[in-house]
Tab-separated table of C-alpha atoms and ligand atoms in Angstrom:
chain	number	residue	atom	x	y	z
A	1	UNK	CA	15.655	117.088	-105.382
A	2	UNK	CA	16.132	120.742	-106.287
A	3	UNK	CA	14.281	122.959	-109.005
A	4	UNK	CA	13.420	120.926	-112.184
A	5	UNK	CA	14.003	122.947	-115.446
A	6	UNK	CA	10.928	122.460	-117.908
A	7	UNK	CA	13.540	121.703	-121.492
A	8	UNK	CA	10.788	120.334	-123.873
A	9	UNK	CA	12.424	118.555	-126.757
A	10	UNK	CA	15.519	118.914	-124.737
A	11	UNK	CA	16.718	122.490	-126.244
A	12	UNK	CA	19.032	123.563	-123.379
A	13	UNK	CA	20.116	120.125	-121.836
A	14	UNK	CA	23.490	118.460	-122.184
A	15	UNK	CA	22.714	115.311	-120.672
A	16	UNK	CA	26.534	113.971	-121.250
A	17	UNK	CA	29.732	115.238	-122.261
A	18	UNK	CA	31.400	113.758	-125.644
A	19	UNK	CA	34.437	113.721	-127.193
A	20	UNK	CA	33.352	112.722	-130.573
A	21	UNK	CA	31.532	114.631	-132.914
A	22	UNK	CA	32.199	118.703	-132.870
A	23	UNK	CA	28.852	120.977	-134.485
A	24	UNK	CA	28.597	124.688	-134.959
A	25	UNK	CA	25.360	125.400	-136.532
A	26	UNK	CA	25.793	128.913	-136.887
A	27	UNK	CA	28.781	128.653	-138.555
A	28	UNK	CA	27.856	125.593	-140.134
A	29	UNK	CA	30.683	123.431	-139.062
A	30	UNK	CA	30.658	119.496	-138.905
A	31	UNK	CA	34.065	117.549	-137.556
A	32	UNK	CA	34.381	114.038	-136.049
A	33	UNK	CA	37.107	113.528	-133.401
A	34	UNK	CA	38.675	117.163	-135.095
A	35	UNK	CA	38.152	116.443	-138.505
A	36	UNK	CA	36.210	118.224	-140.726
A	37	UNK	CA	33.611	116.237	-142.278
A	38	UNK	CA	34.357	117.851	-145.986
A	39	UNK	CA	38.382	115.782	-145.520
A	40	UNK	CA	36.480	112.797	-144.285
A	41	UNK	CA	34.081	112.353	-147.301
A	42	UNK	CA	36.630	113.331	-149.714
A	43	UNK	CA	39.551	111.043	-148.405
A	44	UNK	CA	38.164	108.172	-146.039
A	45	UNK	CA	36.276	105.339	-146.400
A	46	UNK	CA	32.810	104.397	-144.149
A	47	UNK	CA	34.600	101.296	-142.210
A	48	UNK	CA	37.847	104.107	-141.691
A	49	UNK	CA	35.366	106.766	-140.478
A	50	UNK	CA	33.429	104.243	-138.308
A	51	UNK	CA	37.186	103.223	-136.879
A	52	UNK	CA	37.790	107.130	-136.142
A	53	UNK	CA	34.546	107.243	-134.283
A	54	UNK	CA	34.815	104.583	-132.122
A	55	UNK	CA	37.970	104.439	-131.326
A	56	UNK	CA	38.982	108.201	-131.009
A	57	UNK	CA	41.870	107.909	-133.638
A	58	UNK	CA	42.216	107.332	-137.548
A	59	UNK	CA	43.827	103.964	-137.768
A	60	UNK	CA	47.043	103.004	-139.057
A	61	UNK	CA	47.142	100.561	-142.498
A	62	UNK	CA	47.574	97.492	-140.214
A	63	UNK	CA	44.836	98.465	-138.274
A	64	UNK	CA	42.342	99.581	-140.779
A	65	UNK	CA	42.849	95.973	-142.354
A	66	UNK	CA	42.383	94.125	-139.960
A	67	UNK	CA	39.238	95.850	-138.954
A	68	UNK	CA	37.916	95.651	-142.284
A	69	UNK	CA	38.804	92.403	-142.237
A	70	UNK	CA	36.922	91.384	-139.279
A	71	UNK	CA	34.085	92.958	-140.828
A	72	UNK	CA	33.590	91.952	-143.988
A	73	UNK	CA	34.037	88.561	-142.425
A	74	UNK	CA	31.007	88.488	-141.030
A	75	UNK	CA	28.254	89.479	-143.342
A	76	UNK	CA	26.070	86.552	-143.013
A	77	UNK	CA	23.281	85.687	-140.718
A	78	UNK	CA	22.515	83.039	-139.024
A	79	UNK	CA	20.056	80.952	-141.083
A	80	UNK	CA	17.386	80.745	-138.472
A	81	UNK	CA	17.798	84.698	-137.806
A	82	UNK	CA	16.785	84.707	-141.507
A	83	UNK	CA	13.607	83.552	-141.444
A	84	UNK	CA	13.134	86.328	-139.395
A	85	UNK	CA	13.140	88.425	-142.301
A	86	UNK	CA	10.358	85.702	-144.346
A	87	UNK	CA	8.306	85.726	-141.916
A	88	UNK	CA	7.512	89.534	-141.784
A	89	UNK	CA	4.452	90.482	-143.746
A	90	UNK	CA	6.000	91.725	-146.892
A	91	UNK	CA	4.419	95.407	-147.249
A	92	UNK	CA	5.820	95.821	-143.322
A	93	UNK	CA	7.976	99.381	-143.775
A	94	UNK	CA	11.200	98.101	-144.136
A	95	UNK	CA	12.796	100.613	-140.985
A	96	UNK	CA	10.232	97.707	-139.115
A	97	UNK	CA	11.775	94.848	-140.950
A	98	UNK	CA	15.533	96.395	-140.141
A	99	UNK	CA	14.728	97.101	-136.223
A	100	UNK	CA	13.240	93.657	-136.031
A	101	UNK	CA	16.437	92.003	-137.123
A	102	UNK	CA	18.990	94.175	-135.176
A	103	UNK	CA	16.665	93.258	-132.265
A	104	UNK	CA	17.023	89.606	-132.937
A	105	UNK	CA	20.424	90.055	-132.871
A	106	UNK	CA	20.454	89.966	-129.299
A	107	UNK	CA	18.373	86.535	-129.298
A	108	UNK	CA	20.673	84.825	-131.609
A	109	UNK	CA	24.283	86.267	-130.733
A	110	UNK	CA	24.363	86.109	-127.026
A	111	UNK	CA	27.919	85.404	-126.233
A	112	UNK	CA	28.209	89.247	-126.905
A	113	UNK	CA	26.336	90.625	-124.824
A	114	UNK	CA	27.601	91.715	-121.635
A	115	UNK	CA	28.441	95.659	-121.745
A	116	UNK	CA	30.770	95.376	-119.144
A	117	UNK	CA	33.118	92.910	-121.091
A	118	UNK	CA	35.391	94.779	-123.770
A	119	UNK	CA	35.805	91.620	-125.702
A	120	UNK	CA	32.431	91.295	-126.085
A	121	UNK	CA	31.226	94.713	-126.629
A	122	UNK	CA	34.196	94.322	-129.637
A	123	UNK	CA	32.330	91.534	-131.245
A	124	UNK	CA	28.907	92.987	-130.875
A	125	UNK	CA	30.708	96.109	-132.510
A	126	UNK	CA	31.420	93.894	-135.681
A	127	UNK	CA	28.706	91.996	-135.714
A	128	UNK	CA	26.355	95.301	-135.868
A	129	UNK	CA	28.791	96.685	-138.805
A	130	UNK	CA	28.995	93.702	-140.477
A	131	UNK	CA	25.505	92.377	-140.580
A	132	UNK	CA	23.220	95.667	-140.428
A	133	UNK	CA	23.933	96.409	-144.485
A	134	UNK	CA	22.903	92.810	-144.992
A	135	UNK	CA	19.789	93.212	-143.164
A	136	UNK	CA	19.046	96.240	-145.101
A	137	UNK	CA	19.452	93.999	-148.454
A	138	UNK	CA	16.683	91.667	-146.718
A	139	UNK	CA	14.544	94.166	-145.879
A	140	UNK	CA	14.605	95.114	-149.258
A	141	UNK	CA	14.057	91.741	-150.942
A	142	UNK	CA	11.354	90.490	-148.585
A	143	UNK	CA	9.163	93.705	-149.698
A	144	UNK	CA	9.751	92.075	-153.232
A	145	UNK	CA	8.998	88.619	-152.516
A	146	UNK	CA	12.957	87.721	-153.712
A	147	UNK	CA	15.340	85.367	-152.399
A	148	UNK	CA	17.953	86.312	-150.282
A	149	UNK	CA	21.014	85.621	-151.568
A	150	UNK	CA	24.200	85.150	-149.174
A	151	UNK	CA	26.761	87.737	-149.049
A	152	UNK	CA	29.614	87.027	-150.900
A	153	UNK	CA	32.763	88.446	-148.643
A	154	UNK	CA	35.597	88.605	-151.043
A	155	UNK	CA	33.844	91.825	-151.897
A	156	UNK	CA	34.149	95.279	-149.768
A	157	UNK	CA	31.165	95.897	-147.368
A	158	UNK	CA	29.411	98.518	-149.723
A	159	UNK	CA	30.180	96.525	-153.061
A	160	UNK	CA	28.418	93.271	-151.206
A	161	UNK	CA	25.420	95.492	-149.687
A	162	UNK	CA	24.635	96.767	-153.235
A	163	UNK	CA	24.838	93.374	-155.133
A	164	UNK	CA	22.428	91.959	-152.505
A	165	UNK	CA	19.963	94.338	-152.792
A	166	UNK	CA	20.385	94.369	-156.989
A	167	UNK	CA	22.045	90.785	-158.041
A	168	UNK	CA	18.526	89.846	-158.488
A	169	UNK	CA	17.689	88.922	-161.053
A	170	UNK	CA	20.391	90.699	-163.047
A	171	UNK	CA	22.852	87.635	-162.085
A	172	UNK	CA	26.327	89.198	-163.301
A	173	UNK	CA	25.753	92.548	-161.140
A	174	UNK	CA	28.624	94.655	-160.517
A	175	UNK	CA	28.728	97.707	-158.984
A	176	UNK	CA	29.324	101.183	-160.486
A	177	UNK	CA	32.559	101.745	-158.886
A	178	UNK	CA	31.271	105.700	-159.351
A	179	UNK	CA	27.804	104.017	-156.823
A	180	UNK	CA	29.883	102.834	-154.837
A	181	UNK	CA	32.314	105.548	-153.874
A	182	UNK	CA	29.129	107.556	-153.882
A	183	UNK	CA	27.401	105.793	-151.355
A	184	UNK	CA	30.305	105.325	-149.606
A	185	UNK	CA	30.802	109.282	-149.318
A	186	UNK	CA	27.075	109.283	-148.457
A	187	UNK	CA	27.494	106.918	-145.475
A	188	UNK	CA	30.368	109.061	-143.996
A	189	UNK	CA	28.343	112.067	-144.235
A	190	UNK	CA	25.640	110.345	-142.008
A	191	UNK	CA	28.168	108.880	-139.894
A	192	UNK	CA	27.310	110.950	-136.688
A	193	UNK	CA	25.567	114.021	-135.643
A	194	UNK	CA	26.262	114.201	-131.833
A	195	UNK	CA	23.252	114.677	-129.835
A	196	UNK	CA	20.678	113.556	-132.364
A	197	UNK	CA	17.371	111.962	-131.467
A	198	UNK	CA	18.436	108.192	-132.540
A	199	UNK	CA	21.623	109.130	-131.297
A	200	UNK	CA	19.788	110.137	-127.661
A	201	UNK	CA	17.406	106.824	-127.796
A	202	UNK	CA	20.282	104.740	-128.236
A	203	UNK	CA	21.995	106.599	-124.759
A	204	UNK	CA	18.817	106.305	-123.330
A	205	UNK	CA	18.869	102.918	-123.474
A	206	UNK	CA	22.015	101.654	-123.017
A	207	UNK	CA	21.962	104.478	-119.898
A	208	UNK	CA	20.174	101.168	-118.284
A	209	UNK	CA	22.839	98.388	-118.902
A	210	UNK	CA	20.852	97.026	-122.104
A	211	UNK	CA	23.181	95.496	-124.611
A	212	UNK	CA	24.688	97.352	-127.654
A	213	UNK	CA	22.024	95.276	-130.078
A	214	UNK	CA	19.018	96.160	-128.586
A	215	UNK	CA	19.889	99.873	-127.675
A	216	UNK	CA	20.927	100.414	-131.532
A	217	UNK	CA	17.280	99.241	-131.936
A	218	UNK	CA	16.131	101.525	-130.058
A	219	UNK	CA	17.967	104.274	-132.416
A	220	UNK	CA	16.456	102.659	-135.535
A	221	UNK	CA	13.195	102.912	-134.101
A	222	UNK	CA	13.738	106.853	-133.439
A	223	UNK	CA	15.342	107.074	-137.053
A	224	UNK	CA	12.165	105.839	-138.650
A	225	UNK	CA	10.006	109.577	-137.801
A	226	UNK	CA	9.065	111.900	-140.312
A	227	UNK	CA	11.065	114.413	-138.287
A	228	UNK	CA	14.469	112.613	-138.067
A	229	UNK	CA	15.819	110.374	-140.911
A	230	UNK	CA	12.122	109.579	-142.260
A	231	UNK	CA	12.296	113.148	-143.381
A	232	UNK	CA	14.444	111.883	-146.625
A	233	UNK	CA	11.965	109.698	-147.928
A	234	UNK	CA	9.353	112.721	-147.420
A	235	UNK	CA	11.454	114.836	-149.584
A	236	UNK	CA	11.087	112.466	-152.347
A	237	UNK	CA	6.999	111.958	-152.276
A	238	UNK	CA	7.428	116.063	-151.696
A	239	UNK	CA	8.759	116.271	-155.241
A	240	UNK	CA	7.149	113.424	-157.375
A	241	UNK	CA	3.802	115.301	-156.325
A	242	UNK	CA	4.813	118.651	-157.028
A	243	UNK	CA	5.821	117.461	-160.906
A	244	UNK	CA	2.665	115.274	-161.024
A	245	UNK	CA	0.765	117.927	-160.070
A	246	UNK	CA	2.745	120.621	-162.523
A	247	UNK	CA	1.711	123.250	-159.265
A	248	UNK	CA	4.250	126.191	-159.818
A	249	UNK	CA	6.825	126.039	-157.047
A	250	UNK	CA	5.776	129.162	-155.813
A	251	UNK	CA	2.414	128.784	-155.418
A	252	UNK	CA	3.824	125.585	-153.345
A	253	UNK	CA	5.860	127.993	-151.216
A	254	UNK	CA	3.074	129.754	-150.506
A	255	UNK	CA	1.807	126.926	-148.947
A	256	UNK	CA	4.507	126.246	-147.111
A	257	UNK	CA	5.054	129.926	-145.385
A	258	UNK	CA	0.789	129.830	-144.524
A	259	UNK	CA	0.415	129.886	-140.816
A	260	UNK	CA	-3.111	127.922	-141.616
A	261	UNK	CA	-1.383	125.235	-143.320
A	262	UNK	CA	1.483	122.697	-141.939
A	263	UNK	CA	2.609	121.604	-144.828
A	264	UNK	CA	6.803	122.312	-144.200
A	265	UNK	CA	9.357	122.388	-146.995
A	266	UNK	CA	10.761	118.788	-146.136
A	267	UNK	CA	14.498	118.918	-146.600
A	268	UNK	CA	14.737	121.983	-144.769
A	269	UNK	CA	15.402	123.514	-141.524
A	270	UNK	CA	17.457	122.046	-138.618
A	271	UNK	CA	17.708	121.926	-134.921
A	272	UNK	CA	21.252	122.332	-134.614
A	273	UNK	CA	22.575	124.328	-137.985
A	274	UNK	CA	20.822	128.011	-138.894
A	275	UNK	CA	23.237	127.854	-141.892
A	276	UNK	CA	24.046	125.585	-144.643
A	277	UNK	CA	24.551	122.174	-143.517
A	278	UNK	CA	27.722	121.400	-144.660
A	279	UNK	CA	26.529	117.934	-145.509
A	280	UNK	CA	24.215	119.450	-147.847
A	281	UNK	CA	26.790	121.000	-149.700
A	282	UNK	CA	28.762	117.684	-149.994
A	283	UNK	CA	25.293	115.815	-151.541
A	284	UNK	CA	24.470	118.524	-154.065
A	285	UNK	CA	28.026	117.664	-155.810
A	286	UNK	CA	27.425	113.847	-155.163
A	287	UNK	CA	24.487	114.321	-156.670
A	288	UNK	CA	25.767	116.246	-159.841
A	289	UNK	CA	28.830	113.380	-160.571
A	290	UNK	CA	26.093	110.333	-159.873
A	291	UNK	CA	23.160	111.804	-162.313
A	292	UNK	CA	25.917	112.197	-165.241
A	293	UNK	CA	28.000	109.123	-165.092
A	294	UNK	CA	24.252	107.266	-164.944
A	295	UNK	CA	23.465	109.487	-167.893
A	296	UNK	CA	20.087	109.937	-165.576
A	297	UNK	CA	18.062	113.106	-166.178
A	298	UNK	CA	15.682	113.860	-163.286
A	299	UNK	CA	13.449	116.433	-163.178
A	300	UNK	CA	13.204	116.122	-159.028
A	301	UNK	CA	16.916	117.797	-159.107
A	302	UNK	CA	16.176	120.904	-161.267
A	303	UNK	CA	12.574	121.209	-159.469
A	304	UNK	CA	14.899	120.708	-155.829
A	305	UNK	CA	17.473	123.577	-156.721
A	306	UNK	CA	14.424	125.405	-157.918
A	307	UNK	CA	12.811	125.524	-154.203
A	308	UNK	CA	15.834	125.999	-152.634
A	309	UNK	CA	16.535	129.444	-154.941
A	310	UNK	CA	13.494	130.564	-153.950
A	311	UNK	CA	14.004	129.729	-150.233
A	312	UNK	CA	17.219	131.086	-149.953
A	313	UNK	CA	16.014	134.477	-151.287
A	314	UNK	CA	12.406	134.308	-149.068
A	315	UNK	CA	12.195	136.543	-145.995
A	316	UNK	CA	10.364	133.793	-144.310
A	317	UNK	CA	13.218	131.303	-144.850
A	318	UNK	CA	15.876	134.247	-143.960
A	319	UNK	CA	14.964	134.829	-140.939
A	320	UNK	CA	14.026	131.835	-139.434
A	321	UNK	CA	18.068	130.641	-140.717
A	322	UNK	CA	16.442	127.773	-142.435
A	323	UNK	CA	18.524	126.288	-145.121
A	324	UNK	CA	18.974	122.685	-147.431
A	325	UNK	CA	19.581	119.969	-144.437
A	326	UNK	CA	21.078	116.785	-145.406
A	327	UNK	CA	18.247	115.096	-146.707
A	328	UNK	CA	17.291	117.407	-149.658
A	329	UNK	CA	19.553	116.297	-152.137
A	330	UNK	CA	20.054	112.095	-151.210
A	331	UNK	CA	16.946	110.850	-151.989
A	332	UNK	CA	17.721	112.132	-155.790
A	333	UNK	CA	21.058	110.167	-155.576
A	334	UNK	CA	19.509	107.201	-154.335
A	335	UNK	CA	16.905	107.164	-156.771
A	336	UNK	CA	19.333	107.298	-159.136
A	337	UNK	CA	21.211	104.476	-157.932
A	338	UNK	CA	17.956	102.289	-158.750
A	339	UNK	CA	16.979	102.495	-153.977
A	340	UNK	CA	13.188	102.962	-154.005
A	341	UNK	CA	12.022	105.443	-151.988
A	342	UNK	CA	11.102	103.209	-148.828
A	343	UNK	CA	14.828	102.155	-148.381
A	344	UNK	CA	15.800	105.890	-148.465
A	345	UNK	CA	15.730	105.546	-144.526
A	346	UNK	CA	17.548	102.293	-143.908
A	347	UNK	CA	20.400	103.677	-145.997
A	348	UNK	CA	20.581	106.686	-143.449
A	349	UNK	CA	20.941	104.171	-140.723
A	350	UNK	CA	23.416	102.167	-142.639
A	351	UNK	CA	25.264	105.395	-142.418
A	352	UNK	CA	24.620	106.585	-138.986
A	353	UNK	CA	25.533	103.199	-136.694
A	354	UNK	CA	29.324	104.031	-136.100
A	355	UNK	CA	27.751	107.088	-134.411
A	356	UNK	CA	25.483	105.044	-132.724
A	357	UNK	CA	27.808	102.799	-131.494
A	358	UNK	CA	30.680	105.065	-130.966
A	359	UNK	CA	28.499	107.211	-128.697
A	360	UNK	CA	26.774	103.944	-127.134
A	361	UNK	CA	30.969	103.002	-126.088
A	362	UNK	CA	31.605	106.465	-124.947
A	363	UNK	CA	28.574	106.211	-122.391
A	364	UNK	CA	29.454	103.084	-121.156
A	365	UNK	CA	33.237	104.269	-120.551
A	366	UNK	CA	31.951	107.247	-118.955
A	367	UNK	CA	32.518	106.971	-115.260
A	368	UNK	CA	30.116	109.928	-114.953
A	369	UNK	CA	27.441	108.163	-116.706
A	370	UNK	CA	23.910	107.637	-114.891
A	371	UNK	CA	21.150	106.203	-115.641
A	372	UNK	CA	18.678	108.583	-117.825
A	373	UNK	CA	15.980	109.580	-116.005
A	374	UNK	CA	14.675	112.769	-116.401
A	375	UNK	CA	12.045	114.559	-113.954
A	376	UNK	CA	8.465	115.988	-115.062
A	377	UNK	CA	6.390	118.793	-114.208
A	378	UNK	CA	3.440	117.397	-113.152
A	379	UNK	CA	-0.400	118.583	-114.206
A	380	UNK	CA	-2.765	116.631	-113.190
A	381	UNK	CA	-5.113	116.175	-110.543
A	382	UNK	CA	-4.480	117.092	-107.034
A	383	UNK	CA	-4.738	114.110	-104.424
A	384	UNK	CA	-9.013	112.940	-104.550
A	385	UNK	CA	-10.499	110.239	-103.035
A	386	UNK	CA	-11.580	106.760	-105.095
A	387	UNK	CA	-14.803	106.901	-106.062
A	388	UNK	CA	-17.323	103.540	-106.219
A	389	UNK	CA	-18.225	102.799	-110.025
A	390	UNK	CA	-22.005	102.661	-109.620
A	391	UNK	CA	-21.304	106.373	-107.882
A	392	UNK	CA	-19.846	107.592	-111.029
A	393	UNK	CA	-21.625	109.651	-113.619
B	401	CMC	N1	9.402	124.434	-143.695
B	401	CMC	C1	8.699	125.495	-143.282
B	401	CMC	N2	8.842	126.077	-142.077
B	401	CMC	C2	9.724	125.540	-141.237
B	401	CMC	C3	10.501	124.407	-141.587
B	401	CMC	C4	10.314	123.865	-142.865
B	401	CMC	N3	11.006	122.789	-143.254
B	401	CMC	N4	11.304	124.082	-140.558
B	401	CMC	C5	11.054	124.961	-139.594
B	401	CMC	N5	10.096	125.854	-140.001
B	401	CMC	C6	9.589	127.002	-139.246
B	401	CMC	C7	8.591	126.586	-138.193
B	401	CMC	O1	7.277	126.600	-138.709
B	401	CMC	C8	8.840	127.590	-137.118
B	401	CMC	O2	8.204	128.788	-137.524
B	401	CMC	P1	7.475	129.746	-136.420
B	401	CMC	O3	8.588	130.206	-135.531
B	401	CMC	O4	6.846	130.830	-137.232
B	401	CMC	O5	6.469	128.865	-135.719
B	401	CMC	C9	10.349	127.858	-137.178
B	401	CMC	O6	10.695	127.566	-138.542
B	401	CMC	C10	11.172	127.007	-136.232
B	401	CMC	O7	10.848	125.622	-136.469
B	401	CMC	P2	10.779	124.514	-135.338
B	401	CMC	O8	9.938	123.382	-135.826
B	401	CMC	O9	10.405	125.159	-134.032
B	401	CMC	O10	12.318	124.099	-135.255
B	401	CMC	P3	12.887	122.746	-134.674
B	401	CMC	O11	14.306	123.002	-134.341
B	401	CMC	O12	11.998	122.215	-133.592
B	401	CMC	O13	12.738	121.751	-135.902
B	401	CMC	C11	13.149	120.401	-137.798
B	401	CMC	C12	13.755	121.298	-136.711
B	401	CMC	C13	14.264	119.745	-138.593
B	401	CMC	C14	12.273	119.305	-137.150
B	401	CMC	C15	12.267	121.282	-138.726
B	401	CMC	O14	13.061	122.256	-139.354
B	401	CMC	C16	11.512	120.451	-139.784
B	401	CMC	O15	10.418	119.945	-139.502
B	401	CMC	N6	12.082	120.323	-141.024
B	401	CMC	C17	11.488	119.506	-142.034
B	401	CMC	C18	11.788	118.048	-141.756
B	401	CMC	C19	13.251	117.694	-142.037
B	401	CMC	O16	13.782	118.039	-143.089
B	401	CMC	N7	13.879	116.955	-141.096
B	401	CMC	C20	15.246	116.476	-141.270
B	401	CMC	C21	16.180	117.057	-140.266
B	401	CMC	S1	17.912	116.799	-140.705
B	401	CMC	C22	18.201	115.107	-140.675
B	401	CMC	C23	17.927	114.483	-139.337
B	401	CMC	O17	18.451	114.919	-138.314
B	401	CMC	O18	17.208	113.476	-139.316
C-alpha cells in the first residue's frame, strides 16, 4: 500500500482535480470557471452564476431562460414532504430542519435518482435549486409556528424566497428591489469556494454512488459548524454581546490574542486566503448601500469596522495574515433585511449549492474519480489476547 502521509485537516492533499473554482489566498484572488468573482457579483445573477458553475460556460439568453424557467417552475413541495417540516419540533436549529428536507428529497423524488443517468441527475439539479430556498422559508416559519404559504412562481427565485419567509402576516409584501439585488449579490459571493469542508462532505459522499440529494445533505450538515458557515451567525452573538456588555473593543482584543483564552475574533482568519478575502470586500459595500436605503442605523457595523481597524493594525493579526473573511460583514446585512440570526446559516447554503452541485457533477464525470477512502495511522493497542469478564479488574 505504500507510505501513508499523516495530512490532519487535509492541509497538503488534493484529493481531485477541478476545473471550476480558481483561489489564490495570498493574493487574495477568487474566480469561477475564469471569472473573477468581483464581475460576477456586479453583473450576474445567482441562477446565471449557478449555470456558469455547473455547466463550465456563462449561458447564452436562450439558455439562461430556459433554465430559469425550469427553475422557478418548480418551487413547491410535495404536500406530504411538507409535513415534514410540521412535524419537526419547532425550536429544532433550522440548518436541522433544512438537512432534514433536502434529505427527504430523496424519499419523495425518486425518479431522479440514478447518478449515472444525465437526465436524471438534470432534474435532481432543478429540483435542489428550485426547492432548497423554499425549504429555507419553512424552516423559518415552522420556528415561528406560521403557515407555510405556497410559492407563488410568476415571481423570480429570490423575490419568491423572501415573500415566503416575510408575506406573513404583512399580506401585500413586496420585496425591496435594493434586498433583493442584495441578496442576490450575496448568494453569488457564496456560490463556491473549491475545496471547502461542505464542499469535501458532499465529494465524500457522492465518491460512493449516493444520489445528488442526499450527498448535498451531507454538505448542509458540514455547513452547520461553528468553524464553516455557522461561523456567520457567531459573528452576530459576537457583537450584540460586546454592545450589551459596553466592554471596550480592546480590552475584547485582548481577549482574543490571550494564549489562556480561546475566545477567536469570529469573522476572521481563513484556511485558504492570508489576505483580504475578496468577498469581504464585496459585503462591506453591500452592506453600506443596504443599511442606507433601509434608513437602518446599527451599531454592530461601526463596532465591526471598529475591530477590524484594530486587527488590521495588531502584530498578532499581522503576522498570522489574518484578515475580515466573508462572514464579518453579512450577518449585519441580513439583519438588516429583517433574517434573524438563526437563518444567517441557511442563507449561506442557499448561496453555496451551485458549488455543491457543480462540484458533485464534476466528480461524477471524472473518469479518475475513486471512491474516498483515506488511510489512518494507527495508535492503539498492539495485538492482546481476550480476556474473560469476571477476570477483568
Ligand atoms: N481569532 C484569533 N486568532 C485566530 C483566528 C481568529 N479568528 N483565526 C486563527 N487564529 C490564530 C490561531 O489561534 C492560530 O494561532 P497560533 O499559531 O498562535 O496557534 C493561527 O491563527 C492559525 O489558526 P488555525 O486555527 O491553525 O488556522 P486554520 O486554517 O486551521 O483555521 C479558521 C481557519 C477559519 C477555522 C480560523 O481562522 C477560525 O477559527 N476563524 C474564526 C471562525 C470563522 O470566521 N470561520 C469562517 C471561515 S470563512 C467561511 C467558511 O469557509 O465557512
Amino acid at each position: 500500500t505504500g507510505a501513508v502521509t499523516f495530512d490532519p485537516g487535509f492541509m497538503n492533499t488534493a484529493p481531485t482535480t477541478s476545473a471550476i473554482t480558481f483561489i489564490d489566498g495570498e493574493a487574495g484572488i477568487l474566480r469561477h470557471r475564469g471569472y473573477p468573482i468581483e464581475q460576477l457579483a456586479e453583473h450576474s445573477s445567482y441562477l446565471e452564476v449557478a449555470f456558469l458553475l455547473i455547466y463550465g460556460e456563462l449561458p447564452t439568453k436562450g439558455q439562461l431562460d430556459q433554465f430559469v424557467h425550469s427553475i422557478e417552475q418548480r418551487t413547491l413541495l410535495d404536500e406530504n414532504l411538507k409535513r415534514v417540516f410540521i412535524a419537526l419540533p419547532r425550536d429544532a436549529a433550522p440548518m436541522a430542519v433544512l438537512q432534514a428536507g433536502v434529505s427527504a428529497l430523496s424519499t419523495f423524488y425518486q425518479d431522479s435518482l440514478d447518478p449515472s443517468d444525465p437526465e436524471q441527475v438534470h432534474i435532481s439539479t432543478l429540483r435542489l435549486l428550485a426547492k432548497m430556498p423554499t425549504m429555507a422559508a419553512y424552516a423559518h416559519r415552522v420556528a415561528n409556528g406560521q403557515p407555510l404559504m405556497y410559492p407563488d412562481n410568476s415571481l423570480s427565485l429570490v423575490q419568491n424566497f423572501l415573500r415566503l419567509m416575510f408575506a406573513f402576516p404583512v399580506e401585500d409584501f413586496v420585496a425591496d428591489p435594493v434586498v433583493v439585488r442584495a441578496l442576490e449579490q450575496l448568494f453569488i459571493l457564496h456560490a463556491d469556494h473549491e475545496q471547502n469542508c461542505s464542499a469535501t462532505a458532499v465529494r465524500l459522499v457522492g465518491s460512493a454512488g449516493a444520489d445528488l440529494f442526499s450527498s448535498i445533505s451531507a454538505g448542509v450538515a458540514a455547513l452547520s459548524g461553528p468553524a464553516h458557515g455557522g461561523a456567520n451567525t457567531r459573528v452576530m452573538h459576537m457583537l450584540d454581546d460586546l454592545r450589551k456588555s459596553g466592554q471596550d473593543p480592546r480590552v475584547f482584543m485582548e481577549k482574543v490574542k490571550s494564549k489562556d483564552d480561546s475566545t477567536r475574533l469570529m469573522g476572521f482568519g481563513h484556511r485558504v486566503y492570508k489576505n483580504y478575502d475578496p468577498r469581504a470586500k464585496f459585503v462591506k459595500g453591500i452592506a453600506d448601500t443596504v443599511l442606507e436605503r433601509l434608513g437602518i442605523h446599527d451599531e454592530r457595523l461601526e463596532l465591526a469596522m471598529k475591530l477590524e481597524e484594530i486587527a488590521l493594525r495588531d502584530e498578532y493579526f499581522i503576522e498570522r495574515h489574518l484578515y475580515p473573511n466573508i462572514d464579518f460583514y453579512t450577518g449585519i446585512i441580513y439583519k438588516a433585511m429583517g433574517f434573524p440570526t438563526h437563518m444567517f446559516t441557511v442563507l449561506f447554503a442557499i448561496g453555496r449549492l451551485p458549488g455543491w452541485i457543480a462540484q458533485w457533477q464534476e466528480a461524477i464525470n471524472d473518469p479518475d474519480t475513486k471512491i474516498m477512502r483515506p488511510r489512518q495511522i494507527y495508535t492503539g493497542e498492539a495485538e492482546r489476547a481476550y480476556v474473560p469478564i469476571e477476570e477483568r479488574t
